[in-house]
Amino acid sequence: LTQPYGLTFDVAEGADGDLRAIIATEDLPHMGIKRWDELLTVNGVKPQNIDECLSIMQDAFSIVLVLQPKEIQSFGMPPPKPSVVSRALAGVDRLLMSVTKAYATNANIGEFKLALHRRSTKQKFGLAFDVVWSRWRPHAPIILVSRDLPHLAMCRNDCIRLINGSRPRNKEEVVDILDKAISVELTIRRSEPLDRKFLRHHLQPLDEMGAAWRRTTALHRVR
């Protein structure tokens, strides 16, 4: 239960301070979630507050979320019953993507690896990168993770050293690989040594792929 789902929610409150909605805080294209989507139920339960939402997700190895796009109004209709949701999911419940736990290759210099595999190129990996340029090597771009991805053990500003064994020459090359590849292996370096918590929760050999979005855990926090 220490592996995050990689989901973040916030609350929308009325002028009186009452909870109006629990909403997604960012686009997650690999999960089909958009920012401002409203969370209706988690595992059949309509959370009464953000703490209840967090508690449900922290204690579950699998979650079923029912969300409603911002532009669609419910007009006061109750969310669907869990049995209805289960029947609707039965025909489409299949593994879309798998990911290994991160494997520390050199903890002292903060280097680790992980691999992702998807069934189709239509399924997004859900990775986000920025490019900065080295002061000492102006023709050598540095590819950085642009936001925290706790479900993949990545932190903002982690450096992508290798993608499928090759050093990326620019952001366009990274985007092209992520668009076309079914599997990617990333070698990543953090600016500080990997701590014991990282090694305890994420260290695992890269010998086989594990289920990605049905976890091996839940959120450390809900923002």
mmCIF file of C-alpha atoms in Angstrom:
data_model
loop_
_atom_site.group_PDB
_atom_site.id
_atom_site.type_symbol
_atom_site.label_atom_id
_atom_site.label_comp_id
_atom_site.label_asym_id
_atom_site.label_seq_id
_atom_site.Cartn_x
_atom_site.Cartn_y
_atom_site.Cartn_z
ATOM 1 C CA LEU A 1 0.000 0.000 0.000
ATOM 2 C CA THR A 2 2.964 2.340 -0.321
ATOM 3 C CA GLN A 3 2.802 2.627 -4.137
ATOM 4 C CA PRO A 4 0.899 5.814 -5.104
ATOM 5 C CA TYR A 5 -1.842 5.744 -7.714
ATOM 6 C CA GLY A 6 -0.602 9.062 -9.090
ATOM 7 C CA LEU A 7 -3.989 10.788 -8.677
ATOM 8 C CA THR A 8 -4.516 14.207 -7.115
ATOM 9 C CA PHE A 9 -7.817 15.798 -6.155
ATOM 10 C CA ASP A 10 -8.949 19.088 -4.664
ATOM 11 C CA VAL A 11 -12.254 20.391 -3.338
ATOM 12 C CA ALA A 12 -14.642 23.005 -4.666
ATOM 13 C CA GLU A 13 -16.464 24.783 -1.840
ATOM 14 C CA GLY A 14 -19.427 27.095 -1.798
ATOM 15 C CA ALA A 15 -19.459 30.535 -0.185
ATOM 16 C CA ASP A 16 -20.770 28.892 2.988
ATOM 17 C CA GLY A 17 -17.773 26.563 3.104
ATOM 18 C CA ASP A 18 -19.778 23.453 2.287
ATOM 19 C CA LEU A 19 -18.286 20.849 -0.047
ATOM 20 C CA ARG A 20 -19.623 21.230 -3.577
ATOM 21 C CA ALA A 21 -17.400 18.759 -5.393
ATOM 22 C CA ILE A 22 -14.137 16.816 -5.347
ATOM 23 C CA ILE A 23 -12.303 17.537 -8.590
ATOM 24 C CA ALA A 24 -9.245 16.271 -10.461
ATOM 25 C CA THR A 25 -6.407 18.804 -10.324
ATOM 26 C CA GLU A 26 -4.556 17.845 -13.519
ATOM 27 C CA ASP A 27 -4.900 16.145 -16.877
ATOM 28 C CA LEU A 28 -4.002 12.447 -16.741
ATOM 29 C CA PRO A 29 -4.331 11.328 -20.362
ATOM 30 C CA HIS A 30 -3.070 7.801 -19.614
ATOM 31 C CA MET A 31 -6.139 7.372 -17.393
ATOM 32 C CA GLY A 32 -8.602 9.362 -19.490
ATOM 33 C CA ILE A 33 -8.957 11.953 -16.720
ATOM 34 C CA LYS A 34 -9.079 15.703 -17.358
ATOM 35 C CA ARG A 35 -8.536 18.584 -14.972
ATOM 36 C CA TRP A 36 -11.801 19.716 -13.344
ATOM 37 C CA ASP A 37 -13.495 16.320 -13.809
ATOM 38 C CA GLU A 38 -15.721 15.751 -10.785
ATOM 39 C CA LEU A 39 -15.204 12.629 -8.687
ATOM 40 C CA LEU A 40 -18.585 11.037 -7.976
ATOM 41 C CA THR A 41 -17.646 7.766 -6.268
ATOM 42 C CA VAL A 42 -14.624 5.695 -5.237
ATOM 43 C CA ASN A 43 -15.323 1.967 -5.044
ATOM 44 C CA GLY A 44 -19.034 2.729 -4.882
ATOM 45 C CA VAL A 45 -18.732 5.294 -2.075
ATOM 46 C CA LYS A 46 -19.457 9.000 -2.526
ATOM 47 C CA PRO A 47 -16.776 10.706 -0.373
ATOM 48 C CA GLN A 48 -18.137 13.343 1.958
ATOM 49 C CA ASN A 49 -14.783 15.129 2.152
ATOM 50 C CA ILE A 50 -11.223 14.920 0.854
ATOM 51 C CA ASP A 51 -10.046 12.965 3.913
ATOM 52 C CA GLU A 52 -12.570 10.206 3.276
ATOM 53 C CA CYS A 53 -11.455 10.086 -0.368
ATOM 54 C CA LEU A 54 -7.836 9.737 0.724
ATOM 55 C CA SER A 55 -8.682 7.059 3.291
ATOM 56 C CA ILE A 56 -10.504 4.877 0.749
ATOM 57 C CA MET A 57 -7.658 5.092 -1.740
ATOM 58 C CA GLN A 58 -4.946 4.459 0.837
ATOM 59 C CA ASP A 59 -6.579 1.224 2.004
ATOM 60 C CA ALA A 60 -7.393 -0.293 -1.397
ATOM 61 C CA PHE A 61 -5.265 -2.326 -3.786
ATOM 62 C CA SER A 62 -7.758 -1.653 -6.593
ATOM 63 C CA ILE A 63 -10.044 1.317 -7.132
ATOM 64 C CA VAL A 64 -12.983 2.026 -9.431
ATOM 65 C CA LEU A 65 -13.536 5.731 -9.978
ATOM 66 C CA VAL A 66 -16.702 7.257 -11.381
ATOM 67 C CA LEU A 67 -16.028 10.767 -12.680
ATOM 68 C CA GLN A 68 -18.107 13.327 -14.499
ATOM 69 C CA PRO A 69 -16.642 15.755 -17.047
ATOM 70 C CA LYS A 70 -16.873 19.417 -16.105
ATOM 71 C CA GLU A 71 -19.052 20.273 -19.102
ATOM 72 C CA ILE A 72 -21.709 17.648 -18.236
ATOM 73 C CA GLN A 73 -24.328 18.503 -15.634
ATOM 74 C CA SER A 74 -25.897 15.844 -13.421
ATOM 75 C CA PHE A 75 -28.953 17.965 -12.540
ATOM 76 C CA GLY A 76 -28.986 16.480 -9.067
ATOM 77 C CA MET A 77 -29.108 12.861 -10.246
ATOM 78 C CA PRO A 78 -27.380 10.394 -7.885
ATOM 79 C CA PRO A 79 -24.223 8.600 -9.093
ATOM 80 C CA PRO A 80 -24.714 5.104 -10.574
ATOM 81 C CA LYS A 81 -24.893 2.147 -8.218
ATOM 82 C CA PRO A 82 -21.712 0.051 -7.850
ATOM 83 C CA SER A 83 -23.406 -2.947 -9.504
ATOM 84 C CA VAL A 84 -24.223 -0.848 -12.572
ATOM 85 C CA VAL A 85 -20.624 0.401 -12.760
ATOM 86 C CA SER A 86 -19.256 -3.143 -12.421
ATOM 87 C CA ARG A 87 -21.450 -4.427 -15.247
ATOM 88 C CA ALA A 88 -20.433 -1.507 -17.460
ATOM 89 C CA LEU A 89 -16.736 -2.164 -16.803
ATOM 90 C CA ALA A 90 -16.893 -5.910 -17.355
ATOM 91 C CA GLY A 91 -16.592 -5.637 -21.119
ATOM 92 C CA VAL A 92 -13.669 -3.222 -21.100
ATOM 93 C CA ASP A 93 -11.732 -4.266 -17.989
ATOM 94 C CA ARG A 94 -8.341 -5.183 -19.410
ATOM 95 C CA LEU A 95 -4.741 -4.331 -18.703
ATOM 96 C CA LEU A 96 -3.775 -1.300 -20.803
ATOM 97 C CA MET A 97 -0.306 -0.655 -19.417
ATOM 98 C CA SER A 98 2.195 -2.305 -17.114
ATOM 99 C CA VAL A 99 5.221 -0.932 -15.315
ATOM 100 C CA THR A 100 8.096 -2.298 -13.295
ATOM 101 C CA LYS A 101 8.967 -0.915 -9.929
ATOM 102 C CA ALA A 102 12.021 1.316 -10.031
ATOM 103 C CA TYR A 103 15.353 -0.495 -9.751
ATOM 104 C CA ALA A 104 18.269 1.399 -8.203
ATOM 105 C CA THR A 105 21.345 0.906 -10.403
ATOM 106 C CA ASN A 106 23.568 3.255 -8.367
ATOM 107 C CA ALA A 107 21.950 4.635 -5.216
ATOM 108 C CA ASN A 108 24.963 6.820 -4.374
ATOM 109 C CA ILE A 109 24.569 8.966 -7.495
ATOM 110 C CA GLY A 110 20.761 8.751 -7.477
ATOM 111 C CA GLU A 111 20.450 6.558 -10.589
ATOM 112 C CA PHE A 112 17.602 4.113 -11.151
ATOM 113 C CA LYS A 113 15.711 2.388 -13.950
ATOM 114 C CA LEU A 114 12.135 1.519 -14.703
ATOM 115 C CA ALA A 115 10.294 0.143 -17.719
ATOM 116 C CA LEU A 116 6.790 0.691 -19.093
ATOM 117 C CA HIS A 117 4.843 -1.401 -21.592
ATOM 118 C CA ARG A 118 1.508 -0.594 -23.232
ATOM 119 C CA ARG A 119 -0.879 -2.631 -25.376
ATOM 120 C CA SER A 120 -1.267 0.075 -28.010
ATOM 121 C CA THR A 121 0.279 3.404 -29.007
ATOM 122 C CA LYS A 122 -3.162 4.931 -28.415
ATOM 123 C CA GLN A 123 -2.591 4.383 -24.682
ATOM 124 C CA LYS A 124 -0.565 7.308 -23.292
ATOM 125 C CA PHE A 125 2.407 6.694 -21.015
ATOM 126 C CA GLY A 126 1.498 9.771 -18.954
ATOM 127 C CA LEU A 127 5.062 11.135 -18.806
ATOM 128 C CA ALA A 128 5.913 14.837 -18.820
ATOM 129 C CA PHE A 129 9.324 16.357 -19.630
ATOM 130 C CA ASP A 130 11.075 19.722 -19.976
ATOM 131 C CA VAL A 131 14.382 20.571 -21.654
ATOM 132 C CA VAL A 132 17.170 22.751 -20.264
ATOM 133 C CA TRP A 133 20.565 23.402 -21.810
ATOM 134 C CA SER A 134 23.867 22.679 -20.129
ATOM 135 C CA ARG A 135 26.068 25.701 -19.429
ATOM 136 C CA TRP A 136 29.183 23.641 -20.048
ATOM 137 C CA ARG A 137 27.904 21.566 -22.987
ATOM 138 C CA PRO A 138 25.637 23.906 -25.002
ATOM 139 C CA HIS A 139 24.827 21.242 -27.589
ATOM 140 C CA ALA A 140 23.831 18.644 -24.994
ATOM 141 C CA PRO A 141 20.230 19.137 -23.814
ATOM 142 C CA ILE A 142 19.174 17.930 -20.380
ATOM 143 C CA ILE A 143 15.780 16.200 -20.300
ATOM 144 C CA LEU A 144 14.039 16.726 -16.952
ATOM 145 C CA VAL A 145 10.825 15.322 -15.495
ATOM 146 C CA SER A 146 8.495 18.336 -15.339
ATOM 147 C CA ARG A 147 6.253 17.230 -12.449
ATOM 148 C CA ASP A 148 6.137 14.709 -9.652
ATOM 149 C CA LEU A 149 5.015 11.253 -10.809
ATOM 150 C CA PRO A 150 4.870 9.368 -7.500
ATOM 151 C CA HIS A 151 3.284 6.243 -9.003
ATOM 152 C CA LEU A 152 6.437 5.907 -11.145
ATOM 153 C CA ALA A 153 8.882 6.866 -8.355
ATOM 154 C CA MET A 154 9.820 10.036 -10.301
ATOM 155 C CA CYS A 155 10.223 13.530 -8.864
ATOM 156 C CA ARG A 156 10.208 16.855 -10.624
ATOM 157 C CA ASN A 157 13.666 17.678 -12.075
ATOM 158 C CA ASP A 158 14.801 14.051 -12.200
ATOM 159 C CA CYS A 159 17.082 13.777 -15.247
ATOM 160 C CA ILE A 160 16.318 11.290 -18.025
ATOM 161 C CA ARG A 161 19.728 9.871 -18.902
ATOM 162 C CA LEU A 162 18.748 7.100 -21.309
ATOM 163 C CA ILE A 163 15.610 6.017 -23.164
ATOM 164 C CA ASN A 164 15.748 2.457 -24.488
ATOM 165 C CA GLY A 165 19.513 2.508 -24.056
ATOM 166 C CA SER A 166 20.157 5.744 -25.997
ATOM 167 C CA ARG A 167 20.877 9.245 -24.752
ATOM 168 C CA PRO A 168 18.135 11.612 -26.008
ATOM 169 C CA ARG A 169 19.471 14.447 -28.186
ATOM 170 C CA ASN A 170 16.425 16.730 -27.848
ATOM 171 C CA LYS A 171 12.856 16.841 -26.591
ATOM 172 C CA GLU A 172 11.488 16.027 -30.060
ATOM 173 C CA GLU A 173 13.355 12.731 -30.032
ATOM 174 C CA VAL A 174 11.864 11.898 -26.642
ATOM 175 C CA VAL A 175 8.361 12.743 -27.859
ATOM 176 C CA ASP A 176 8.856 10.640 -30.994
ATOM 177 C CA ILE A 177 9.931 7.597 -28.967
ATOM 178 C CA LEU A 178 7.008 7.979 -26.569
ATOM 179 C CA ASP A 179 4.594 8.299 -29.502
ATOM 180 C CA LYS A 180 5.804 5.207 -31.359
ATOM 181 C CA ALA A 181 7.260 2.767 -28.829
ATOM 182 C CA ILE A 182 5.225 -0.009 -27.219
ATOM 183 C CA SER A 183 7.837 -0.413 -24.463
ATOM 184 C CA VAL A 184 10.255 2.094 -22.960
ATOM 185 C CA GLU A 185 13.062 1.590 -20.474
ATOM 186 C CA LEU A 186 14.182 4.754 -18.701
ATOM 187 C CA THR A 187 17.456 5.362 -16.902
ATOM 188 C CA ILE A 188 16.907 8.262 -14.525
ATOM 189 C CA ARG A 189 19.234 10.213 -12.271
ATOM 190 C CA ARG A 190 18.238 12.244 -9.232
ATOM 191 C CA SER A 191 20.362 15.147 -8.007
ATOM 192 C CA GLU A 192 20.868 13.442 -4.652
ATOM 193 C CA PRO A 193 21.526 9.878 -3.449
ATOM 194 C CA LEU A 194 18.492 7.589 -3.217
ATOM 195 C CA ASP A 195 17.283 7.321 0.369
ATOM 196 C CA ARG A 196 16.348 4.171 2.237
ATOM 197 C CA LYS A 197 12.631 4.832 1.759
ATOM 198 C CA PHE A 198 13.098 4.768 -2.026
ATOM 199 C CA LEU A 199 15.068 1.537 -1.873
ATOM 200 C CA ARG A 200 12.590 -0.127 0.477
ATOM 201 C CA HIS A 201 9.469 0.763 -1.513
ATOM 202 C CA HIS A 202 10.722 0.662 -5.084
ATOM 203 C CA LEU A 203 13.715 -1.678 -5.375
ATOM 204 C CA GLN A 204 12.830 -4.641 -7.586
ATOM 205 C CA PRO A 205 14.666 -6.462 -10.405
ATOM 206 C CA LEU A 206 13.623 -5.616 -13.948
ATOM 207 C CA ASP A 207 12.823 -9.239 -14.762
ATOM 208 C CA GLU A 208 9.122 -8.969 -15.559
ATOM 209 C CA MET A 209 6.383 -6.408 -15.903
ATOM 210 C CA GLY A 210 3.861 -5.924 -13.124
ATOM 211 C CA ALA A 211 0.356 -4.484 -13.248
ATOM 212 C CA ALA A 212 0.564 -0.708 -13.343
ATOM 213 C CA TRP A 213 -2.730 0.879 -12.496
ATOM 214 C CA ARG A 214 -3.994 -1.842 -10.183
ATOM 215 C CA ARG A 215 -1.361 -1.383 -7.720
ATOM 216 C CA THR A 216 1.415 -2.978 -5.844
ATOM 217 C CA THR A 217 -0.521 1.432 -3.623
ATOM 218 C CA ALA A 218 -2.333 4.570 -2.855
ATOM 219 C CA LEU A 219 -1.637 8.205 -2.337
ATOM 220 C CA HIS A 220 0.782 9.573 0.194
ATOM 221 C CA ARG A 221 -1.305 12.709 -0.100
ATOM 222 C CA VAL A 222 -4.192 14.242 -1.951
ATOM 223 C CA ARG A 223 -3.495 17.825 -2.975
#
